[in-house]
Each structure stands twice: as structure tokens, then as C-alpha cells.
């Protein structure tokens, strides 16, 4: 290369850097010198160089998008499918959960997923794990303790902004409402929760966990008619997973005690009870 063509290349390089700043393409800016060098060395056609650059940018955007969606989802940390022991809930099919974790049909059609079971049986863990898997495949998810969300909606209602608060939640393909039965009638008096359920019905999916079967849901909603209407909408298109097993926490605590060489007979039911929740 002559001195003047070298100078032209470095002027081009400087212009590219400036333009990439202006176009806000930091990913391209970081990778292009390396790709350009390889392209020059191996004599790539221009289209091949451009394709490699575009592919890199697309993958980078995808990664950043997933990171953003993971952060906004507020999922409990470290609860994934990889750390979920399916053997401790034999009535839950791993294949079915894996299919749900891919999203697709049920999220596209706004169907719901309901997880029932006593405390400590892995409902929050499994819902979070499904959330993580869905985000990794490109869906948007929000995990909320139901009481927190109801509180937020009620603040919105007082500010005459309930409708827009509910509409904002539309951006999430899946809304995970953890522990719906912890909501008390007092809290839900103004029926914000019902309005949310009605608004998402057949459009946007919800994953709801509950310690209590439907029979006890009368405590959540202001009256019987609203309870029935809410349950009706939730179950119309829903997969229900019953996790009626012993508390995982309790089992783990028992195993730890056994591990310390303490005979199980020393663990009184009272003591075990204290280990849950
Ligand atoms: P729930 O929401 O049903 O009350 P959690 O999901 O909070 O129960 O589970 C209680 C604890 O036990 C958590 O630390 C969770 O990670 C763990 N756990 C529960 N079930 C399982 C399981 N099947 N495999 C692995 N860990 C589990
Ligand atoms: Mg829970």
C-alpha cells in the first residue's frame, strides 16, 4: 500500500468511528476494526464483510434486549429450571413444563397457567424458572407478589390512572402473580385485581400461584359474584398444575438434620412446622 492510500484508509477509519458514534452503534464500533482486518487479510467480498458485521450487531442487540427484559422482570434470583428438582413433584410432568417454558401457543393466545399447592412446594421457584426460560426465548415477563401489584393498582386508581396502569402491563406477554391468596379483601376492596384479570382475559397471559384452592378464593374478591367471574376467566383457557407434595423446605430441613447425625425421631412435628415459610 502506498503512503497516500494508507493515509486514506486511516482517514476513512476515523470517519467510520465518528459516524458509528453518531449512529449509536457501539457494538459495531467495537468489532469492525477486527472484522475489517480479517476481511482485508482474507480478501472477503464486500457483502461478506457487511453480513458478518450485521450478524454481530443483531446478536449483540438480542443479548442486550434479553438482559433488559431479565432486569425488568424482577424475578427472584437463581430460580431456574436447571435447579428445579422435578422428582420431588412427580405429578408435574417435566415435558409439559418444558413445553410451557417455550411459550408459543399459550402466550400467543393469552392462555393462563395456574400453580396450586401448599407452602414450600416450589410454586414460586417453578414460576420464576418458567419466566427465565421465556425471557431467554424472547418473551417479556413481569413477576410480582400479588399483594404488591394490587397495592400499586390501587394507588393508580386513587390517581384516576387505573386503566392506563393496567394497559401498561400489556407490554408483558406473561404477568406472574405470586401468592394470589395472600391478597385480602380489604386490599382488593376496590376490585383492581378483578379489573386486571378481566382486561387480560383472552389477550395476555397470567401465571398465578396459590396456596389455596378456588373454594377459598372468596377471601380475595369483594363478593361472590366477582370471585366466580374472576375464576371463570382465569380457568377458561388454562393449564393447572397441582403441586400437592410435602414442603421442599421442610424436606430439605429434615435432611439437613439427618445429615448432622440427629435421629429423625428428635424432630418433633412442632419443630418441623417452624421450618416452613
Ligand atoms: P412455594 O412458592 O410453593 O411456597 P418456593 O418455590 O418458595 O415454594 O420453594 C421453597 C424453597 O424450596 C425455595 O428455596 C425453592 O427454591 C426450593 N424448592 C422448592 N421446590 C423445589 C424443587 N422441586 N426443586 C428445587 N428446589 C425447590
Ligand atoms: Mg411462593
Short mmCIF file of N, CA, C and O in Angstrom, two decimals, residues 5 40 63 67 91 108 112 122-123 137 156 162 220 222 235 238 244 255 258 274:
data_model
loop_
_atom_site.label_atom_id
_atom_site.label_comp_id
_atom_site.label_asym_id
_atom_site.label_seq_id
_atom_site.Cartn_x
_atom_site.Cartn_y
_atom_site.Cartn_z
N UNK A 5 -2.38 5.94 0.07
CA UNK A 5 -3.58 5.12 0.28
C UNK A 5 -3.70 4.71 1.76
O UNK A 5 -4.80 4.56 2.28
N UNK A 40 -9.75 -7.78 5.05
CA UNK A 40 -8.64 -7.33 4.18
C UNK A 40 -7.65 -8.46 3.96
O UNK A 40 -7.21 -8.72 2.84
N UNK A 63 -28.83 -9.96 22.68
CA UNK A 63 -28.29 -10.20 24.01
C UNK A 63 -28.66 -9.05 24.96
O UNK A 63 -29.09 -9.27 26.08
N UNK A 67 -31.07 -9.10 28.32
CA UNK A 67 -30.60 -8.57 29.61
C UNK A 67 -31.58 -7.55 30.18
O UNK A 67 -31.89 -7.57 31.36
N UNK A 91 -46.23 -35.43 40.24
CA UNK A 91 -47.48 -35.22 39.48
C UNK A 91 -47.33 -34.13 38.42
O UNK A 91 -48.23 -33.93 37.61
N UNK A 108 -49.28 -16.80 22.92
CA UNK A 108 -49.87 -16.15 21.76
C UNK A 108 -51.38 -15.98 21.91
O UNK A 108 -51.96 -15.02 21.43
N UNK A 112 -53.67 -19.04 30.36
CA UNK A 112 -53.08 -18.88 31.69
C UNK A 112 -52.47 -20.17 32.21
O UNK A 112 -52.74 -21.26 31.70
N UNK A 122 -42.59 -25.29 45.90
CA UNK A 122 -41.86 -24.93 44.69
C UNK A 122 -42.65 -24.11 43.67
O UNK A 122 -42.23 -23.97 42.53
N UNK A 123 -43.78 -23.55 44.09
CA UNK A 123 -44.60 -22.78 43.14
C UNK A 123 -43.88 -21.52 42.65
O UNK A 123 -43.83 -21.24 41.46
N UNK A 137 -36.21 -16.90 25.47
CA UNK A 137 -36.67 -17.14 24.10
C UNK A 137 -37.34 -15.91 23.50
O UNK A 137 -37.97 -15.99 22.45
N UNK A 156 -52.81 3.66 41.71
CA UNK A 156 -53.17 4.16 40.37
C UNK A 156 -54.65 4.55 40.33
O UNK A 156 -55.01 5.59 39.78
N UNK A 162 -56.01 3.99 36.82
CA UNK A 162 -56.02 2.52 36.85
C UNK A 162 -55.99 1.93 35.44
O UNK A 162 -55.22 1.00 35.16
N UNK A 220 -60.55 -13.30 48.59
CA UNK A 220 -59.74 -12.35 47.80
C UNK A 220 -60.59 -11.21 47.25
O UNK A 220 -60.21 -10.05 47.30
N UNK A 222 -64.17 -8.89 46.49
CA UNK A 222 -65.19 -8.24 47.32
C UNK A 222 -66.47 -9.06 47.49
O UNK A 222 -67.07 -9.04 48.55
N UNK A 235 -59.74 -19.66 34.42
CA UNK A 235 -59.64 -21.08 34.05
C UNK A 235 -60.13 -21.39 32.64
O UNK A 235 -59.88 -22.48 32.15
N UNK A 238 -56.79 -22.43 30.51
CA UNK A 238 -55.70 -22.51 31.49
C UNK A 238 -55.16 -23.92 31.63
O UNK A 238 -55.86 -24.90 31.42
N UNK A 244 -49.28 -30.94 44.98
CA UNK A 244 -49.62 -31.38 46.33
C UNK A 244 -48.60 -32.35 46.88
O UNK A 244 -48.80 -33.55 46.93
N UNK A 255 -33.66 -33.28 56.00
CA UNK A 255 -32.45 -33.95 55.50
C UNK A 255 -31.19 -33.36 56.11
O UNK A 255 -30.25 -34.08 56.43
N UNK A 258 -30.87 -34.76 59.54
CA UNK A 258 -30.39 -36.15 59.46
C UNK A 258 -28.91 -36.16 59.14
O UNK A 258 -28.15 -36.92 59.70
N UNK A 274 -42.12 -25.12 62.27
CA UNK A 274 -41.42 -23.83 62.31
C UNK A 274 -40.46 -23.64 61.13
O UNK A 274 -40.07 -22.53 60.82
#
